[in-house]
PDB file of C-alpha atoms in Angstrom:
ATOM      1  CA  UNK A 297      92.776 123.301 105.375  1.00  0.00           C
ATOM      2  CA  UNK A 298      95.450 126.109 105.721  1.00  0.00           C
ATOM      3  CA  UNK A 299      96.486 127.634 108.373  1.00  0.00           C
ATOM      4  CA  UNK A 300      97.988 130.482 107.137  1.00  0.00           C
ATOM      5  CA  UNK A 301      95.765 132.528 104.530  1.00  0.00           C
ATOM      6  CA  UNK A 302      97.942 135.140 102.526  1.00  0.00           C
ATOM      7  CA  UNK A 303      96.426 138.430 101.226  1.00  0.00           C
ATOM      8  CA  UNK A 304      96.627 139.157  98.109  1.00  0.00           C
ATOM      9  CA  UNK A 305      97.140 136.319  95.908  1.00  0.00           C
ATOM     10  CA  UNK A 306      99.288 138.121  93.562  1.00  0.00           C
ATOM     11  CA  UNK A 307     100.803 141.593  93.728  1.00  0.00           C
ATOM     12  CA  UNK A 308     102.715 143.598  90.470  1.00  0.00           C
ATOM     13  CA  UNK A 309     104.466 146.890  91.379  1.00  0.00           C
ATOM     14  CA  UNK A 310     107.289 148.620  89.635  1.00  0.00           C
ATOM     15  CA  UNK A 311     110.570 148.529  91.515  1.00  0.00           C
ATOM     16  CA  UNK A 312     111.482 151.301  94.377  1.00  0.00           C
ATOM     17  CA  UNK A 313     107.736 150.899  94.816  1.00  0.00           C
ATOM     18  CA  UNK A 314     107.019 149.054  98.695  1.00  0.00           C
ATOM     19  CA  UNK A 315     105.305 145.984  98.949  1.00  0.00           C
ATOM     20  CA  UNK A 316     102.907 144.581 101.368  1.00  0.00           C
ATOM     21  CA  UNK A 317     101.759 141.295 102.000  1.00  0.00           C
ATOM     22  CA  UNK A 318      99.367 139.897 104.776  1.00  0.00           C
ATOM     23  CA  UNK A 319      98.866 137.082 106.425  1.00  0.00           C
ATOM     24  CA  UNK A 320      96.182 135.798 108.463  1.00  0.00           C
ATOM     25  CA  UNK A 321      95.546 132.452 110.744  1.00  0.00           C
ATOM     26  CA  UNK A 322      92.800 131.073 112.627  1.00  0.00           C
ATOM     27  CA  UNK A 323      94.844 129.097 115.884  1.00  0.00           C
ATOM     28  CA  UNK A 324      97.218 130.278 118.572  1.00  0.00           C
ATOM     29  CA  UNK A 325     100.767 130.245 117.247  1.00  0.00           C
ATOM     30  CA  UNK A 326     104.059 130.055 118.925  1.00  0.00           C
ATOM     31  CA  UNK A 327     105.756 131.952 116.131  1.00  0.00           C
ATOM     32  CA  UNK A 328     104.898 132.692 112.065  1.00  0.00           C
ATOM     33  CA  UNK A 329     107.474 132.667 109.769  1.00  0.00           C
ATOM     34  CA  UNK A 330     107.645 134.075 106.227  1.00  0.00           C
ATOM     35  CA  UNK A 331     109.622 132.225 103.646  1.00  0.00           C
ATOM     36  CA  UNK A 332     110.607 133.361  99.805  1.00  0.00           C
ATOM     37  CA  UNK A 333     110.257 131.257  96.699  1.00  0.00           C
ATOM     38  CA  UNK A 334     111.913 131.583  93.208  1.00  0.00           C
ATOM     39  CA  UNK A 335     110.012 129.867  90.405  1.00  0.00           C
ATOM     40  CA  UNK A 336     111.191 126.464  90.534  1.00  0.00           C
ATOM     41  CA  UNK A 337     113.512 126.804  93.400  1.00  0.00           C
ATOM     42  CA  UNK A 338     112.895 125.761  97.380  1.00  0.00           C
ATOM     43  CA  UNK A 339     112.074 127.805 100.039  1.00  0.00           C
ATOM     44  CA  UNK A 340     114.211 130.308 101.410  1.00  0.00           C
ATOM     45  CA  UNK A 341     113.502 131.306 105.205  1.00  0.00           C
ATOM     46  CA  UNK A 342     113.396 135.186 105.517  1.00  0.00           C
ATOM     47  CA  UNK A 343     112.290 136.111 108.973  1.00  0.00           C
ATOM     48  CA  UNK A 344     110.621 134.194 112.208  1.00  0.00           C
ATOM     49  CA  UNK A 345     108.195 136.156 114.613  1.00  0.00           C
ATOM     50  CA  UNK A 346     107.821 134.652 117.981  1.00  0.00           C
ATOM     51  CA  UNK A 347     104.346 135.242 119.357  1.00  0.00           C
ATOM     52  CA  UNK A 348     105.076 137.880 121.756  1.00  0.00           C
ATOM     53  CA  UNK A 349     107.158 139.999 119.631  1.00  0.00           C
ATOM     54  CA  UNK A 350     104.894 142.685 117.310  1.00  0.00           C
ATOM     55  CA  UNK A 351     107.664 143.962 115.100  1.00  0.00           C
ATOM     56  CA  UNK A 352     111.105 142.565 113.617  1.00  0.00           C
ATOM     57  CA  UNK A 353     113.205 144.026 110.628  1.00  0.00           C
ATOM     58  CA  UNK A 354     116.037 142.780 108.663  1.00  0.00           C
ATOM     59  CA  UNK A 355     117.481 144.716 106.134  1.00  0.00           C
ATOM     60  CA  UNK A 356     114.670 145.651 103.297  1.00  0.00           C
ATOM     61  CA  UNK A 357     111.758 143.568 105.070  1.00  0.00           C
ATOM     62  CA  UNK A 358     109.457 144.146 108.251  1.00  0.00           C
ATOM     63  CA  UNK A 359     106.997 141.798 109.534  1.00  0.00           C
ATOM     64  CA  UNK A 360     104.613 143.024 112.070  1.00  0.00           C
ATOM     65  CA  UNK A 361     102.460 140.461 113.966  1.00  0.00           C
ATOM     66  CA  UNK A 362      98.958 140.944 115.926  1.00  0.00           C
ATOM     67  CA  UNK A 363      98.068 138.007 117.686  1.00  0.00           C
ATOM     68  CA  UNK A 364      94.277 139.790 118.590  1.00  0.00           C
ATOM     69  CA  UNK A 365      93.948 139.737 114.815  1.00  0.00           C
ATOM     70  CA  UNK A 366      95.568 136.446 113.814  1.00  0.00           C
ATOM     71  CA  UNK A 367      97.079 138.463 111.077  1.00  0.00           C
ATOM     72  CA  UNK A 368     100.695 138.838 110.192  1.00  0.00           C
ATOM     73  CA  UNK A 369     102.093 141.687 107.646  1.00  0.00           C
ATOM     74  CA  UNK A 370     105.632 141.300 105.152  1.00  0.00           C
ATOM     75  CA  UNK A 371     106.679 144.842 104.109  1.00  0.00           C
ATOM     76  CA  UNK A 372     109.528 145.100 101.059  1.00  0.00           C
ATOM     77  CA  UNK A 373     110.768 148.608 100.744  1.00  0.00           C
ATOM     78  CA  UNK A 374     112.196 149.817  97.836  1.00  0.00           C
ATOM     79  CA  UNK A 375     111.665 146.713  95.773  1.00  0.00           C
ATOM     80  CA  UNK A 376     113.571 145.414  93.680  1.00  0.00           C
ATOM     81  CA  UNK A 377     113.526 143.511  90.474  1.00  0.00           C
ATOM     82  CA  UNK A 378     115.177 140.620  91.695  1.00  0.00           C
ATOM     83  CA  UNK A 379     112.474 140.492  94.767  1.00  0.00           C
ATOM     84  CA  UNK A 380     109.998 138.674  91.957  1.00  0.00           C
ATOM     85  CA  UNK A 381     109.316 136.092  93.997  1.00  0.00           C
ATOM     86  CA  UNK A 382     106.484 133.647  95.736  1.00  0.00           C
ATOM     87  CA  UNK A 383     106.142 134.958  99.903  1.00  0.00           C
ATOM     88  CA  UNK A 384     104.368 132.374 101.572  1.00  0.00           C
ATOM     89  CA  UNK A 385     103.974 132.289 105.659  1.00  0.00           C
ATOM     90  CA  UNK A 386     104.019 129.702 108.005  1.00  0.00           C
ATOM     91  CA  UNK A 387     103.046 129.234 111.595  1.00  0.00           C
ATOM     92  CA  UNK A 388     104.126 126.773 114.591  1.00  0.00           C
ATOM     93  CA  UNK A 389     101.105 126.426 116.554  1.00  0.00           C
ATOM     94  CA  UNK A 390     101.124 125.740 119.974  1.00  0.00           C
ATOM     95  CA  UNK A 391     100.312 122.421 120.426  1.00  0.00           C
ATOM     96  CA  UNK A 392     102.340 121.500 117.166  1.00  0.00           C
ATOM     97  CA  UNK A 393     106.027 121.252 118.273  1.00  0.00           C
ATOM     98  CA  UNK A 394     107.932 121.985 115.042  1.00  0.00           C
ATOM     99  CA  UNK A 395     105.428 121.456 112.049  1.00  0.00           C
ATOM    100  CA  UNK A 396     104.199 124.843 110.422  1.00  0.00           C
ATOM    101  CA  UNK A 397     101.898 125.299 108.392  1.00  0.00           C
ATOM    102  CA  UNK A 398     101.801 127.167 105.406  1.00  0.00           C
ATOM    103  CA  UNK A 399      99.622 129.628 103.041  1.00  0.00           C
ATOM    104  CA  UNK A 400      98.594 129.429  99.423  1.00  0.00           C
ATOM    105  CA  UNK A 401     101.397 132.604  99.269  1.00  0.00           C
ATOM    106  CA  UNK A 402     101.417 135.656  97.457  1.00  0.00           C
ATOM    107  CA  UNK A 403     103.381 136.101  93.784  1.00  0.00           C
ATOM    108  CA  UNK A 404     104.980 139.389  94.107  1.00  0.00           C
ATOM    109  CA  UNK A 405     106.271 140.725  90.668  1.00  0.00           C
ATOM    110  CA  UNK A 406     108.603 143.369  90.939  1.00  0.00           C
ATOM    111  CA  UNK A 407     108.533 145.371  87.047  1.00  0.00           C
ATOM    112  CA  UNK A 408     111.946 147.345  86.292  1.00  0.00           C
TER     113      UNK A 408
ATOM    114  CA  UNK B 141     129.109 123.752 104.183  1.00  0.00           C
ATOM    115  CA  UNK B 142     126.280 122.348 105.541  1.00  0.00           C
ATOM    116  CA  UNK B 143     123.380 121.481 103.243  1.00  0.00           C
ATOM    117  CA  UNK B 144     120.049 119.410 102.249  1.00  0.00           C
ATOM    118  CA  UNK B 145     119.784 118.053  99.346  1.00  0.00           C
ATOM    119  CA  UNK B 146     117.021 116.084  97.819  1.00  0.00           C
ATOM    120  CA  UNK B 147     117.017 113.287  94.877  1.00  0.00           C
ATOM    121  CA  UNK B 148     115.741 112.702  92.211  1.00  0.00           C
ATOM    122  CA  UNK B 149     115.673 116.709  91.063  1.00  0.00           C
ATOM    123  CA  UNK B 150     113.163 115.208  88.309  1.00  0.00           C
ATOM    124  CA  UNK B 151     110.887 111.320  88.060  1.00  0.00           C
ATOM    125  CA  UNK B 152     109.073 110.182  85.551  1.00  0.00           C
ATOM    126  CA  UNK B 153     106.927 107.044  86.730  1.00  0.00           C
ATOM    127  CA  UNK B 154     104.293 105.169  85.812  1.00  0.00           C
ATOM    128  CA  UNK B 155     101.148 104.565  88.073  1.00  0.00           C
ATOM    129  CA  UNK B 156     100.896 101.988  90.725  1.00  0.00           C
ATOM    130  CA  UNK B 157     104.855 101.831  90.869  1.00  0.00           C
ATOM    131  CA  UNK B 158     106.943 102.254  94.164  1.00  0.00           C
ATOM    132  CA  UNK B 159     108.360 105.568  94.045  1.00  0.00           C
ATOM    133  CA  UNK B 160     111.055 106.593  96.873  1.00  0.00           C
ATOM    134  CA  UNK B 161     112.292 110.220  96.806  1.00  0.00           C
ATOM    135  CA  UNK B 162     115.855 110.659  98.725  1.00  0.00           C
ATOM    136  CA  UNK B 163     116.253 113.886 101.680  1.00  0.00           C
ATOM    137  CA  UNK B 164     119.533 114.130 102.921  1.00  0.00           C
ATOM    138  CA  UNK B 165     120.427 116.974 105.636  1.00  0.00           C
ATOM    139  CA  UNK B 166     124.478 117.158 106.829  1.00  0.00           C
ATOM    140  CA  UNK B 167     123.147 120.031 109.556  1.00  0.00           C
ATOM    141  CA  UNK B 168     122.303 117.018 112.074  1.00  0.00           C
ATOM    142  CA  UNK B 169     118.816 118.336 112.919  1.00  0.00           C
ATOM    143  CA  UNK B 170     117.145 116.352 114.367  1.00  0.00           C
ATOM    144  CA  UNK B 171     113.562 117.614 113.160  1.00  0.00           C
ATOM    145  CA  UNK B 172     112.727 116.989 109.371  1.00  0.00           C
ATOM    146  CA  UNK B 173     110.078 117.073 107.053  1.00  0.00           C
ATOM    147  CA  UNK B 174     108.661 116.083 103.932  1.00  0.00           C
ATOM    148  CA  UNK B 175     105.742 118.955 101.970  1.00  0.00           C
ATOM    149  CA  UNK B 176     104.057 118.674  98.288  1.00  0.00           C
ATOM    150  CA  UNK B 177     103.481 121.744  96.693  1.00  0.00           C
ATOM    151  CA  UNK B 178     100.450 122.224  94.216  1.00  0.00           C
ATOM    152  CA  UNK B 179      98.846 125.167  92.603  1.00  0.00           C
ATOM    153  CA  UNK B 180      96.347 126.334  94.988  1.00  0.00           C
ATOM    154  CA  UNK B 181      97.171 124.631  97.675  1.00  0.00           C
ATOM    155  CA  UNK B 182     100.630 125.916  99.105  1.00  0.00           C
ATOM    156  CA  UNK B 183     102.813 124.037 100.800  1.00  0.00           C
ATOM    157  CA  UNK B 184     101.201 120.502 102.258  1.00  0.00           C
ATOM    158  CA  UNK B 185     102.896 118.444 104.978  1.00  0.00           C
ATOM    159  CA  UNK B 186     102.899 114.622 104.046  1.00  0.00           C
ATOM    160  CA  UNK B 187     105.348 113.542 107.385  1.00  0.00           C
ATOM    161  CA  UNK B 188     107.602 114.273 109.722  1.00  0.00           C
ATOM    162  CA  UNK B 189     110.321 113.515 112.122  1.00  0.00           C
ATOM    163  CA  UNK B 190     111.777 114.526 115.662  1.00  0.00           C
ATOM    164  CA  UNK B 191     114.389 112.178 115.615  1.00  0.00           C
ATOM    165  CA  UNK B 192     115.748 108.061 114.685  1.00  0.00           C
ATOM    166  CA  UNK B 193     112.848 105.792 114.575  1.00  0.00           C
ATOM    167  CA  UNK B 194     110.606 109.087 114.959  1.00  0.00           C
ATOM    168  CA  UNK B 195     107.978 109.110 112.614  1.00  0.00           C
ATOM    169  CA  UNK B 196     104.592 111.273 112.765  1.00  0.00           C
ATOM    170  CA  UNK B 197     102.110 112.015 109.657  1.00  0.00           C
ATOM    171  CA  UNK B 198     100.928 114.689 108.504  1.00  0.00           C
ATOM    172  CA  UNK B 199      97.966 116.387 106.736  1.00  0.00           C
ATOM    173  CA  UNK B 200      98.141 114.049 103.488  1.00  0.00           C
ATOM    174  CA  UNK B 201      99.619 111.439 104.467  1.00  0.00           C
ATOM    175  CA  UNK B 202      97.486 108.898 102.842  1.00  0.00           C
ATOM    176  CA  UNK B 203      99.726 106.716 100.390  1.00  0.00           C
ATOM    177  CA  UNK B 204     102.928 107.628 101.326  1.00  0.00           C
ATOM    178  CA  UNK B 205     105.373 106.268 104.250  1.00  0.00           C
ATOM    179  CA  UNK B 206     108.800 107.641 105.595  1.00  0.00           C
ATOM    180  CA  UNK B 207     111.738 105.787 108.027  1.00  0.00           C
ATOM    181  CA  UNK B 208     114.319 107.236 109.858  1.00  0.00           C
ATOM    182  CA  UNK B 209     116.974 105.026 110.588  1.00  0.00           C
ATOM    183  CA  UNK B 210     119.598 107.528 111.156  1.00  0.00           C
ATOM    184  CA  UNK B 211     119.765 111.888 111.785  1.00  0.00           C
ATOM    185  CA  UNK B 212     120.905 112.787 108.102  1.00  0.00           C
ATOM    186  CA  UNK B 213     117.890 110.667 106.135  1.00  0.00           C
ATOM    187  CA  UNK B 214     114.188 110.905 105.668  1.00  0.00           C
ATOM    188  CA  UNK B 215     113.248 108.810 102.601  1.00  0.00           C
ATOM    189  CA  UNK B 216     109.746 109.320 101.349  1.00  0.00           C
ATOM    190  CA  UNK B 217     108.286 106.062  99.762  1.00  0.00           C
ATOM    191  CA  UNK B 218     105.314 106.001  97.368  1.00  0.00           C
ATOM    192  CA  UNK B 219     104.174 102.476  98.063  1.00  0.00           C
ATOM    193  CA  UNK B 220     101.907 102.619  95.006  1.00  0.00           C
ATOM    194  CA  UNK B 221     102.034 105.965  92.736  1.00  0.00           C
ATOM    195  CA  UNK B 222      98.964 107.271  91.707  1.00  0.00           C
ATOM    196  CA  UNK B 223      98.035 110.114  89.140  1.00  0.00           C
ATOM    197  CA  UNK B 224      97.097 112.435  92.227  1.00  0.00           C
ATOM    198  CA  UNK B 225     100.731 112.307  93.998  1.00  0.00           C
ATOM    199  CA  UNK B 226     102.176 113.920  90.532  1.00  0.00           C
ATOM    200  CA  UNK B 227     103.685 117.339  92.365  1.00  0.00           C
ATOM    201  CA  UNK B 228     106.582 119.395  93.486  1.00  0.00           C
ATOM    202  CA  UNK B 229     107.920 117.425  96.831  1.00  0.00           C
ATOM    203  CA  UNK B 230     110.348 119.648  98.938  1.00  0.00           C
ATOM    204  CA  UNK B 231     112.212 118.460 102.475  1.00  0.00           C
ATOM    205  CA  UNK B 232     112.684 120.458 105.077  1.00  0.00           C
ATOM    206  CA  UNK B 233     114.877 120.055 108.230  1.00  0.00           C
ATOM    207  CA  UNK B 234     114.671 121.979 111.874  1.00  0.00           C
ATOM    208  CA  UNK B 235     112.286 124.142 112.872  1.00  0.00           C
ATOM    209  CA  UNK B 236     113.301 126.935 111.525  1.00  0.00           C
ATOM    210  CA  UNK B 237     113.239 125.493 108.126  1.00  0.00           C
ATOM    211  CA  UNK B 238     115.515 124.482 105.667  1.00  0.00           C
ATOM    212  CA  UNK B 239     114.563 123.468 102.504  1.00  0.00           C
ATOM    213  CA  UNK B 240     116.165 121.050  99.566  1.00  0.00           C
ATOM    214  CA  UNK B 241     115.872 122.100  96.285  1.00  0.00           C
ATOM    215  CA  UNK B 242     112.738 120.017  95.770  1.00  0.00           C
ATOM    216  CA  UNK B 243     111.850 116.735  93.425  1.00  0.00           C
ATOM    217  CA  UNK B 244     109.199 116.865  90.631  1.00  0.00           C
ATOM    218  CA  UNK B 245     107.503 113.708  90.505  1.00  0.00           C
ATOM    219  CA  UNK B 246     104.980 112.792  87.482  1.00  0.00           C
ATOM    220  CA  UNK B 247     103.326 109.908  87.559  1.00  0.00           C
ATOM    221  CA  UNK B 248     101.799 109.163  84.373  1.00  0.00           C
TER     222      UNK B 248
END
C-alpha cells in the first residue's frame, strides 16, 4: 500500500499558469520529500520538509506541510514548458530510518 | 563528480533466468536502495541497505536478493525472472535520495 497518495493524478495547464499538487499520508513522518520525473529519466530530488517545518521555498516551488492533516502541497509558479514532468512525494516515517515511501505521483503537463 | 549509475540501461531476458542489475554510487553513502516503478503503482521498494553486509527488504521483496560487500555496490539479483518482475528498476543512495538513471528489465 502507499504511503503517500498524490492529488490529482494528472494536471494540464498552459505555461505562466501555477500549479498545485497535493499530497496526503496516513503515518507520522519525520520529513516528506517531493521528487521530479522526466519521461524515461530517474528521479530528481526537489525539496525535503522536515516534520516540524510548515513552509519551505526554493526558487519557483513551495511545499507547505500539515502534519494535523497528513497532507503535503507542491506549488509551481509561473510554469513553464519545460516543468512537464511526473511530481511524486515521498515520506520517511518515523520508525523507518531512511526508506521513504512514495505516491502513485501526479503528471503535470505544462502547454506553451 | 560524484554520481550513481546503474547497468544494464536496457535487458531483455527470458523467464526463469538469473537476472542481476548493477548500482554503483561514488558519493560513499552509506544508505542505498533498490525501487521498481510500474504504472499505477509509483515507486516500490524491493531492498535496502545501511551499510557493508547490511541488508533489509522491503515491500516486494519476494524473488529478488541484494549483497553489499563494499559502500559503492548494491547488486540486485533476480534468482529466477518471472513475467511479473518485467519493470522500470531505479537505485537510490542516502536519504535524501539520489537516483541512477534506472534499468528496464523485460522478461519475456
Amino acid at each position: 500500500s502507499q504511503q503517500g497518495e498524490e492529488d490529482p493524478q494528472a494536471l494540464s495547464i498552459q505555461e505562466g499558469e501555477n500549479a498545485t499538487m497535493n499530497c496526503s499520508y496516513k503515518t507520522s513522518i519525520n520529513n516528506l520529500q517531493w521528487y521530479r520525473q522526466n519521461s524515461g529519466r530517474g528521479l530528481v530530488h526537489l525539496i525535503l520538509i522536515r516534520s516540524n517545518e510548515r513552509e519551505k521555498h526554493s526558487g519557483r516551488l513551495r511545499v507547505t506541510l500539515d502534519t494535523s492533516k497528513k497532507s503535503s502541497s507542491l506549488l509551481i509558479t509561473a510554469s513553464r514548458a519545460a516543468d512537464t514532468a511526473s511530481y511524486f512525494c515521498a515520506t520517511a516515517a518515523h520508525n523507518a530510518g531512511n526508506m521513504l515511501t512514495f505516491g502513485g505521483g501526479t503528471r503535470l503537463m505544462v502547454k506553451p | 563528480d560524484a554520481e550513481i549509475t546503474q547497468s544494464p540501461r536496457h535487458k531483455i531476458t527470458e523467464t526463469g533466468r538469473q537476472v542481476t542489475l548493477a548500482c554503483h554510487q561514488t558519493w560513499n553513502h552509506n544508505n542505498m536502495f533498490w525501487y521498481r516503478q510500474d504504472l499505477g503503482h509509483g515507486l516500490r521498494l524491493i531492498h535496502y541497505s545501511y551499510g557493508v553486509h547490511d541488508t533489509n527488504k522491503g515491500e516486494v521483496s519476494d524473488g529478488y536478493s541484494v549483497s553489499r560487500s563494499n559502500t559503492e555496490d548494491l547488486p540486485l539479483t533476480l534468482e529466477s525472472a518471472a513475467s511479473s518482475q518485467t519493470s522500470v528498476y531505479f537505485c537510490a543512495s542516502s536519504d535524501k535520495q539520489y537516483f541512477g538513471p534506472g534499468t528496464r528489465l523485460t522478461v519475456t
